[in-house]
Short mmCIF file of C-alpha atoms in Angstrom, two decimals:
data_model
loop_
_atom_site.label_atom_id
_atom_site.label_comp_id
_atom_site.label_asym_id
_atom_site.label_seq_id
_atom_site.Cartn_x
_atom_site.Cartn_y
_atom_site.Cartn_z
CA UNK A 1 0.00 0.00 0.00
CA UNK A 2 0.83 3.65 -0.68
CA UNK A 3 1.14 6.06 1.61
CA UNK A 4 -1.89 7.82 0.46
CA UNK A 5 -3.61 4.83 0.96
CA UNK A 6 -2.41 4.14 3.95
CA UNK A 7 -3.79 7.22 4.99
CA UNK A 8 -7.26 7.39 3.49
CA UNK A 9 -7.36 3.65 4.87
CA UNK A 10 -6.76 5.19 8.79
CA UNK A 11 -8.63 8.21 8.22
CA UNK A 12 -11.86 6.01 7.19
CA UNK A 13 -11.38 3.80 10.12
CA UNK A 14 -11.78 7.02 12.62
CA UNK A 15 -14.47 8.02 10.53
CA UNK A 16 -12.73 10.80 9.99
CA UNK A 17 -13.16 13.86 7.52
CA UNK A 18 -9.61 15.31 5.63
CA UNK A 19 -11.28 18.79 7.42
CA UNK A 20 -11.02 17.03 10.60
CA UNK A 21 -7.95 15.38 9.87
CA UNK A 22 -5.88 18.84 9.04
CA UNK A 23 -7.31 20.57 12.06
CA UNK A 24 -5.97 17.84 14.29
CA UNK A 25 -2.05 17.94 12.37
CA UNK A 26 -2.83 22.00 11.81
CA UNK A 27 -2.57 22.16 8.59
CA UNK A 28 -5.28 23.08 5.44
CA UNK A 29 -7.53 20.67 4.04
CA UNK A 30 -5.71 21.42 0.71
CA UNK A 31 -2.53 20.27 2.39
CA UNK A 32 -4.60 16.45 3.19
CA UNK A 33 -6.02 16.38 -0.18
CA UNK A 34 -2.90 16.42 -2.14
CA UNK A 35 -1.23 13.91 0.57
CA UNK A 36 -4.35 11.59 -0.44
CA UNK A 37 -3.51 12.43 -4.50
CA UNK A 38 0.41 12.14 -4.01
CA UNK A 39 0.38 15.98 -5.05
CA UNK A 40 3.00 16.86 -2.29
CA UNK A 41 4.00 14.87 0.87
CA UNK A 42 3.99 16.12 4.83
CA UNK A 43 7.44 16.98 6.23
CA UNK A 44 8.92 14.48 9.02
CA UNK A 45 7.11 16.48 12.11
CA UNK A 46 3.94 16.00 10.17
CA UNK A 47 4.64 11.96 9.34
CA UNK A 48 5.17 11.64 13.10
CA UNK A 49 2.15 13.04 14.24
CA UNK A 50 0.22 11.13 11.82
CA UNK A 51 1.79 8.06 13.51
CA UNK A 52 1.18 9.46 16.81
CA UNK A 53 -2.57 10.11 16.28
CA UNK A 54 -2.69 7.01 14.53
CA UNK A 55 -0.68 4.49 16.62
CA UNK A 56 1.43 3.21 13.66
CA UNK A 57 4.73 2.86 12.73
CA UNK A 58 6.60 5.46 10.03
CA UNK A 59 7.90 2.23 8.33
CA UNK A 60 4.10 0.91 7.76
CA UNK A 61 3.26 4.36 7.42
CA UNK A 62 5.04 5.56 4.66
CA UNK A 63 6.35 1.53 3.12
CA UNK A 64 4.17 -0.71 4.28
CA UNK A 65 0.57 -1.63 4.89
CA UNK A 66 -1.19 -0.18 8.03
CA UNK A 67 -3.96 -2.82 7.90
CA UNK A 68 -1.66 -5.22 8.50
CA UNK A 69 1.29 -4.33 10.65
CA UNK A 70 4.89 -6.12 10.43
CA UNK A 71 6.49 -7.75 12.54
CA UNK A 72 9.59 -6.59 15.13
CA UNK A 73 11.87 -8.65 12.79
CA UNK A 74 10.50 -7.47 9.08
CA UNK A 75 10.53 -3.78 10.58
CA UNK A 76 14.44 -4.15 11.53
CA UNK A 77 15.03 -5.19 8.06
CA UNK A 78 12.92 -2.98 6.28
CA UNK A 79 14.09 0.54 8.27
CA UNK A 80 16.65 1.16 5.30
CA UNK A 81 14.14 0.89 2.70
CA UNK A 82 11.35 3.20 4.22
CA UNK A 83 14.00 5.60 5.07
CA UNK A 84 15.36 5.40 1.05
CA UNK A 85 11.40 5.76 0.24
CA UNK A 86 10.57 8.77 2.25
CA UNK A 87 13.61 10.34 0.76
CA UNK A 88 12.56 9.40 -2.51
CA UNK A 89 9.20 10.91 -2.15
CA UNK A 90 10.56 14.18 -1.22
CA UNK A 91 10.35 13.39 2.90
CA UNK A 92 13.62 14.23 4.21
CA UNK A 93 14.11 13.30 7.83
CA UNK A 94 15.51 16.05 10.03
CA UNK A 95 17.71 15.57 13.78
CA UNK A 96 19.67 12.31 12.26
CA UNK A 97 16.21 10.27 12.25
CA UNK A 98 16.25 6.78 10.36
CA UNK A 99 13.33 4.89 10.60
CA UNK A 100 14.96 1.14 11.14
CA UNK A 101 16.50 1.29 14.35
CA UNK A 102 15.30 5.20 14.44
CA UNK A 103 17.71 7.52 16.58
CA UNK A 104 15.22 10.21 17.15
CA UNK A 105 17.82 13.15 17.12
CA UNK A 106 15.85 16.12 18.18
CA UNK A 107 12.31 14.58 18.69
CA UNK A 108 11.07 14.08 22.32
CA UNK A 109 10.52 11.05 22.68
CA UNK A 110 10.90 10.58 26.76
CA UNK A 111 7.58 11.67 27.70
CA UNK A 112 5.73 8.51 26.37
CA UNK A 113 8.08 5.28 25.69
CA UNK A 114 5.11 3.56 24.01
CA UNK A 115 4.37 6.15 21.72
CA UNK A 116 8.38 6.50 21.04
CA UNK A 117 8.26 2.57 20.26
CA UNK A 118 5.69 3.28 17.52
CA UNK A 119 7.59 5.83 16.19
CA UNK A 120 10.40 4.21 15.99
CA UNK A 121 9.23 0.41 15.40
CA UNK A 122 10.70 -1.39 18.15
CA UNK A 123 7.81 -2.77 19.35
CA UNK A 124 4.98 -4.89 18.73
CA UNK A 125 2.06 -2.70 17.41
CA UNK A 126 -2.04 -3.05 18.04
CA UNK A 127 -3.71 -3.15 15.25
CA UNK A 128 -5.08 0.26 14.13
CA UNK A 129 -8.92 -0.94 14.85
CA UNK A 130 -7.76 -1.51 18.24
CA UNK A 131 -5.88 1.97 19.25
CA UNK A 132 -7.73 4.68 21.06
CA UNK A 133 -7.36 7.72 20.13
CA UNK A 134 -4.62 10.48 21.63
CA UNK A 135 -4.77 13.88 22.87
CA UNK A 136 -2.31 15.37 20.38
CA UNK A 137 -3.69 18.96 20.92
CA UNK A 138 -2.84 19.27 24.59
CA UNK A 139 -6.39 19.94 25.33
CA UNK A 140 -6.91 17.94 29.10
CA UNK A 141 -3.99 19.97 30.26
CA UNK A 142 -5.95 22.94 28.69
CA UNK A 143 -8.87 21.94 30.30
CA UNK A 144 -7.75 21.68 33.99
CA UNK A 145 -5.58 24.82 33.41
CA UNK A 146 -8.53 26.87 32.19
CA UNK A 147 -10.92 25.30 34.61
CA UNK A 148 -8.91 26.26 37.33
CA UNK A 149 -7.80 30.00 36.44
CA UNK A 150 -11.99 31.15 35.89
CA UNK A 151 -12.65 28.80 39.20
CA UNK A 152 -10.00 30.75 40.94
CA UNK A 153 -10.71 34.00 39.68
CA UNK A 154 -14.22 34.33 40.77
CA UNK A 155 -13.58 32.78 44.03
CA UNK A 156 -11.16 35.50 44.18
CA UNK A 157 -13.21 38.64 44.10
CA UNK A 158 -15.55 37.08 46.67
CA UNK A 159 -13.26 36.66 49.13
CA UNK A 160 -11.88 40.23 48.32
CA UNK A 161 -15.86 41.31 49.66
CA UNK A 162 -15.54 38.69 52.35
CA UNK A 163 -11.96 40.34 53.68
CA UNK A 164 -13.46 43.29 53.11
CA UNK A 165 -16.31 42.71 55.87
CA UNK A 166 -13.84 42.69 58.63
CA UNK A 167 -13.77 46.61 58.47
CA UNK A 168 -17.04 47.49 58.52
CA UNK A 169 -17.84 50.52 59.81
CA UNK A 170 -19.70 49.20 62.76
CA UNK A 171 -18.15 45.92 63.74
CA UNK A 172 -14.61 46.26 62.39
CA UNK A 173 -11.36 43.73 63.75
CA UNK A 174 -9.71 46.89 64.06
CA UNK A 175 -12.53 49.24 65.91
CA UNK A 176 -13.59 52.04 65.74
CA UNK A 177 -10.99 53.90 63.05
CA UNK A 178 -10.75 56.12 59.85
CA UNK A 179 -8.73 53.65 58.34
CA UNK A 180 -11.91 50.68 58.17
CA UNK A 181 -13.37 52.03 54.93
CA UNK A 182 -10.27 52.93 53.22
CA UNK A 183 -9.03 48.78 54.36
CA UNK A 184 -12.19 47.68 53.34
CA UNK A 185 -11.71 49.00 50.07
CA UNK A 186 -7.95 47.85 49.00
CA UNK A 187 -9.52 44.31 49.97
CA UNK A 188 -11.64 44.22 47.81
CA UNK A 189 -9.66 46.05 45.14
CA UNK A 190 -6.71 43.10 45.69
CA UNK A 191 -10.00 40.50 45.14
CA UNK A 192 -11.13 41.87 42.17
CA UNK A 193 -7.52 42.99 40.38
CA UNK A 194 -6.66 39.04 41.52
CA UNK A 195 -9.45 38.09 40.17
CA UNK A 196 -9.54 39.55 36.71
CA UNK A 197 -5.88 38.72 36.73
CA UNK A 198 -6.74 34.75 36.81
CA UNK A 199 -9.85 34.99 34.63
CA UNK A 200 -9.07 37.42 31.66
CA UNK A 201 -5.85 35.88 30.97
CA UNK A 202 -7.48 32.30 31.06
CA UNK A 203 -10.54 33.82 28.92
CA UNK A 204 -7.84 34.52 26.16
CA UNK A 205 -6.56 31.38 26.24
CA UNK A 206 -9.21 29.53 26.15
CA UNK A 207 -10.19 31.54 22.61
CA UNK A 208 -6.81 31.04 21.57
CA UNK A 209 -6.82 27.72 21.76
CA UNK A 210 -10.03 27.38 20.25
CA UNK A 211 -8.89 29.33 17.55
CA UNK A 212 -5.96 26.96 17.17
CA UNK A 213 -7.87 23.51 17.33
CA UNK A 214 -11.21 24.24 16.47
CA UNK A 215 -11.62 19.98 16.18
CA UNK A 216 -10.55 17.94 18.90
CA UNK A 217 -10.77 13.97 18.66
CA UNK A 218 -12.92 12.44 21.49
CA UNK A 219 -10.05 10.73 23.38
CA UNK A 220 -11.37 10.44 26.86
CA UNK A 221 -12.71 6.80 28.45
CA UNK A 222 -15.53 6.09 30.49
CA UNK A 223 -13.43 5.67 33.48
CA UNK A 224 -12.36 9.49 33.07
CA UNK A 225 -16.34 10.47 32.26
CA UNK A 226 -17.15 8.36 35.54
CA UNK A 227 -14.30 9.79 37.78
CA UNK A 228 -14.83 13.39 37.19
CA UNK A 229 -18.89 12.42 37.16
CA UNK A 230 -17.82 11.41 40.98
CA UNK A 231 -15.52 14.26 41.75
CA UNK A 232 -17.76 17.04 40.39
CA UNK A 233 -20.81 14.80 43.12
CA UNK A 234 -18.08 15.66 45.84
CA UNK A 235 -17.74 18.96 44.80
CA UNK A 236 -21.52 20.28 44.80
CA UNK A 237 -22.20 18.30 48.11
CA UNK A 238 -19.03 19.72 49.84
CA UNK A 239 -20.08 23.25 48.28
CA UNK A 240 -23.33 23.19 49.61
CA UNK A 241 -22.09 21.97 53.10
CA UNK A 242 -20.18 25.11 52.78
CA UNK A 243 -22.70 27.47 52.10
CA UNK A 244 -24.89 26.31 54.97
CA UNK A 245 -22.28 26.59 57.38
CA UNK A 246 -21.92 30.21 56.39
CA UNK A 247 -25.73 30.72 56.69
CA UNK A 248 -26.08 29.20 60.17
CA UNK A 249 -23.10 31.01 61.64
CA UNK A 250 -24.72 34.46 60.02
CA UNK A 251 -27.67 33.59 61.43
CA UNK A 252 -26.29 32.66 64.76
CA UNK A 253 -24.32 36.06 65.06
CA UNK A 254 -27.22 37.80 64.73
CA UNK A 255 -30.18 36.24 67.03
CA UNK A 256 -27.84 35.28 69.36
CA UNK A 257 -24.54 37.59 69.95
CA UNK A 258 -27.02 40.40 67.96
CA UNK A 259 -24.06 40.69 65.30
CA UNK A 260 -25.44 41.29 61.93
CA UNK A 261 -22.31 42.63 60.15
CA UNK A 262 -18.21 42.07 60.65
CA UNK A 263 -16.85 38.56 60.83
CA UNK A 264 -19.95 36.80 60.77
CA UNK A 265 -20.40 37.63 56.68
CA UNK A 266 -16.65 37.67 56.33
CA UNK A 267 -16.72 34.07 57.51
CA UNK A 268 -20.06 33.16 55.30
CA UNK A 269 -18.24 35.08 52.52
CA UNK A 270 -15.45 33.15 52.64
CA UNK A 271 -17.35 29.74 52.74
CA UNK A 272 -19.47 30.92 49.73
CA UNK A 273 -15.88 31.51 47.66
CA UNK A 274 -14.32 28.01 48.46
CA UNK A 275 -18.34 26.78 47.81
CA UNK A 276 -18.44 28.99 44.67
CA UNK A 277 -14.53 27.46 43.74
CA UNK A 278 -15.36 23.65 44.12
CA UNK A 279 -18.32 24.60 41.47
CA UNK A 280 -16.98 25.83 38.93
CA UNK A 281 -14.45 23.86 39.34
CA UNK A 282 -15.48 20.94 38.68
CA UNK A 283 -18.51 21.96 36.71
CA UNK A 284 -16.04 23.14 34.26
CA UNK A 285 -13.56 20.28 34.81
CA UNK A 286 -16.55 17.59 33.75
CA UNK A 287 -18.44 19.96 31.24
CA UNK A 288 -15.26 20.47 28.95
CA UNK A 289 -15.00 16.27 28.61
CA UNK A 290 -18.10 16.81 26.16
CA UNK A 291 -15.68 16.53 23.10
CA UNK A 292 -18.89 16.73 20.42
CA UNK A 293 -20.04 20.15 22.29
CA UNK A 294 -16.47 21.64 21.80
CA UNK A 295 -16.43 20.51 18.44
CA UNK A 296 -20.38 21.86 17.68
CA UNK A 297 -19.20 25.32 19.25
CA UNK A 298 -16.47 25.35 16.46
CA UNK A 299 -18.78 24.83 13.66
CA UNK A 300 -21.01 27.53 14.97
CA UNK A 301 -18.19 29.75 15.39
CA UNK A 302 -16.99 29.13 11.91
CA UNK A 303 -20.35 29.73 10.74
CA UNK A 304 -20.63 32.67 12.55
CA UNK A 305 -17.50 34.29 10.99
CA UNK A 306 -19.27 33.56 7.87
CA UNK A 307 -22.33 35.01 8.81
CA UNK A 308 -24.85 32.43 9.25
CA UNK A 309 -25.71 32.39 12.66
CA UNK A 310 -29.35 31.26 13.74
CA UNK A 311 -31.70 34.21 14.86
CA UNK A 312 -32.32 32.10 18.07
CA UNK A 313 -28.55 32.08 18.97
CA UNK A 314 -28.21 35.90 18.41
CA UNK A 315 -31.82 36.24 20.41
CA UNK A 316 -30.40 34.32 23.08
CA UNK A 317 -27.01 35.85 23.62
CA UNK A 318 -28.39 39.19 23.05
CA UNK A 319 -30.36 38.69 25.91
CA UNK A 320 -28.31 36.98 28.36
CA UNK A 321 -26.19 39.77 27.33
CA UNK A 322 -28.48 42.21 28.68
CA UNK A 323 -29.67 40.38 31.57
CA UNK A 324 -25.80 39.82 32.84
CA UNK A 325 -25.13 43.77 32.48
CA UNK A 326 -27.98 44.52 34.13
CA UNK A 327 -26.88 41.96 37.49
CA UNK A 328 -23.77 43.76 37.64
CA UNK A 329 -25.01 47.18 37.69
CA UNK A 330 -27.08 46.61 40.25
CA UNK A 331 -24.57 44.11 41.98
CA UNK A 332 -21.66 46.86 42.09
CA UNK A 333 -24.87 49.18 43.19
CA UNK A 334 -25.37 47.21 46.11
CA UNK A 335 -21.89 46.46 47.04
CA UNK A 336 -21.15 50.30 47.08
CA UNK A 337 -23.96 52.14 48.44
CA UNK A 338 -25.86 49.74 50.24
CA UNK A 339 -23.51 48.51 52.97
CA UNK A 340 -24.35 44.67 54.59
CA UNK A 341 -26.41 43.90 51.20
CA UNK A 342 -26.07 40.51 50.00
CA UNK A 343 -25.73 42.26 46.47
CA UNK A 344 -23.89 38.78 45.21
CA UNK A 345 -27.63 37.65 45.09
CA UNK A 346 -28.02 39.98 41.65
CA UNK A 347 -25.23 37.63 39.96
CA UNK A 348 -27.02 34.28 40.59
CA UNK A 349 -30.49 35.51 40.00
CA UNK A 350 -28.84 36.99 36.74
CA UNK A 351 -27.74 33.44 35.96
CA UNK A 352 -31.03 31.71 36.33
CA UNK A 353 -32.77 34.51 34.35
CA UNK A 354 -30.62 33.64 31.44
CA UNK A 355 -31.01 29.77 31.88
CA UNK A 356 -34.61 30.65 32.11
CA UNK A 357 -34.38 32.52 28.82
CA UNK A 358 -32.30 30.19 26.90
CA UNK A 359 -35.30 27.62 27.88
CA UNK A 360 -37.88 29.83 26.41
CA UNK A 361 -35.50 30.96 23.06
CA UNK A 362 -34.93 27.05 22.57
CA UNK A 363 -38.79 26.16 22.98
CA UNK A 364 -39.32 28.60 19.96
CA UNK A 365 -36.07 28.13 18.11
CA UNK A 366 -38.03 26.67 14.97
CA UNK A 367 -40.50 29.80 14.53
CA UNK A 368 -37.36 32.23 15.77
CA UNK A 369 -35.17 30.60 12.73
CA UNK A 370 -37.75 30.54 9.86
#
């Protein structure tokens, strides 16, 4: 077999578009087509992610027949021959790479000795049918990364408010002094300059690495579905437990020591953050494993760039637009001017207004999109 057959004959057995194909190596689907019609060949770092994604060898890759792998013995004897090939065919192996006994020169190849072995062909191989497929993108490590920077971030700016209720005016750790607003205030400037610090930056990534791999290949198992199912069950639980531990010692304060400001909502503050933390968290953590939703959101974002964008979509992001701006106004409203206000209440009635109104939009997305 060819190499371009070789590669139309793995490509089919993912079920696998060229489109989806060149997003995965970064490339154009030009660049796939003319692999598949021996117009051009891919350079080395491109043959070696193709056998990474894969799980085959460069010698069956580019000489042999990836339906049928050889064996450790024909591979040893063929590596001069697929080497001569690929240089035939205009693939010129870079670092002091030969594809026999393959020493990798530059290419890292410590970080995963199985995949190194099916680079290199020193090791029995699994059929293709049989190999799962691999996170070539970096996206898990994207996805705990980004998971934990917006998790942080917001937790951040509500402790800033909850550090900032130990100098109220009233019941301040301090006393009575001039110095309780002015402390009050740098607290919760820190929280919120922290904050937007984690969750801007993480923001931007996030689109740039959506921008970068708009397809991702569903490589995650049930056992990672079913673990993070379980951790994101501890998460909410231990979150609630949180949050009703701040309640009752708020409410204690203030029918029994008569304390309705201070420490008390410093403490249920800071419960609500770590509560808050935990779920988003792992909300995010679990809700980024749906592979086919990341992948949908890239269609619709290409098709937004070109302009076709459902009515019901722009109806329903307009609006949750709205609704959000209006929950902070009147959350920073609160905050400033109405001391001892639980004015993070405008943020999570602001969220279930626009869950609420993404309901509604989807209930009439046919007549919205006619």
């Amino acid at each position: 077999m060819s190499f371009r057959t070789n590669l139309q004959y793995l490509r089919s057995r993912r079920n696998m578009t060229q489109e989806q194909l060149a997003m995965l190596l970064g490339v154009s689907r030009q660049a796939i087509s003319k692999w598949e019609s021996e117009k051009a060949y891919p350079e080395m770092d491109k043959l070696l992610a193709i056998c990474d994604l894969f799980g085959c060898t460069l010698d069956d890759l580019v000489l042999g027949d990836v339906s049928r792998p050889t064996t450790v013995e024909a591979r040893s004897g063929a590596g001069d021959a697929a080497q001569t090939a690929a240089a035939t065919n205009g693939i010129v192996p870079t670092g002091g790479m030969s594809t026999g006994g393959m020493s990798t020169g530059g290419a890292q190849m410590s970080d995963a000795p199985g995949r190194a072995a099916s680079r290199t062909g020193t090791a029995p191989l699994v059929a293709p049918a049989q190999t799962l497929p691999k996170d070539i993108t970096g996206y898990d490590a994207h996805r705990l990364r980004f998971s934990m920077m917006i998790a942080s971030g917001v937790a951040a700016i509500i402790a800033g408010v909850g550090v900032a209720s130990l100098f109220d005016s009233e019941h301040s750790i301090i006393g009575d002094s001039p110095l309780n607003d002015f402390l009050a205030f740098v607290c919760i400037g820190v929280g919120v300059i922290v904050g937007l610090a984690l969750i801007i930056p993480g923001g931007m990534a996030h689109s740039d690495f959506r921008r970068r791999h708009p397809y991702v290949e569903d490589f995650y198992t049930e056992d990672d579905r079913s673990r993070e199912t379980r951790m994101t069950a501890v998460g909410v639980v231990a979150g609630i437990a949180a949050i009703l531990i701040g309640i009752a010692v708020s409410e204690y304060a203030d029918t029994v020591l008569e304390i309705d400001a201070g420490w008390p909502i410093a403490v249920m503050l800071l419960l609500t953050a770590a509560a808050v933390f935990g779920f988003i968290y792992c909300g995010m953590r679990r809700g980024m494993l749906n592979i086919d939703g990341y992948n949908r959101e890239g269609e619709q974002e290409k098709r937004r760039r070109a302009g076709d964008v459902p009515r019901s979509a722009q109806l329903s992001g307009a609006l949750s637009g709205i609704i959000m701006l209006v929950a902070t106004i009147v959350g920073l409203t609160l905050l400033f001017l109405v001391p001892g206000s639980r004015f993070w209440m405008s943020w999570v009635i602001g969220g279930l207004l626009c869950a609420v109104t993404g309901v509604v939009v989807g209930l009439f997305k046919d007549r919205f999109d006619k």
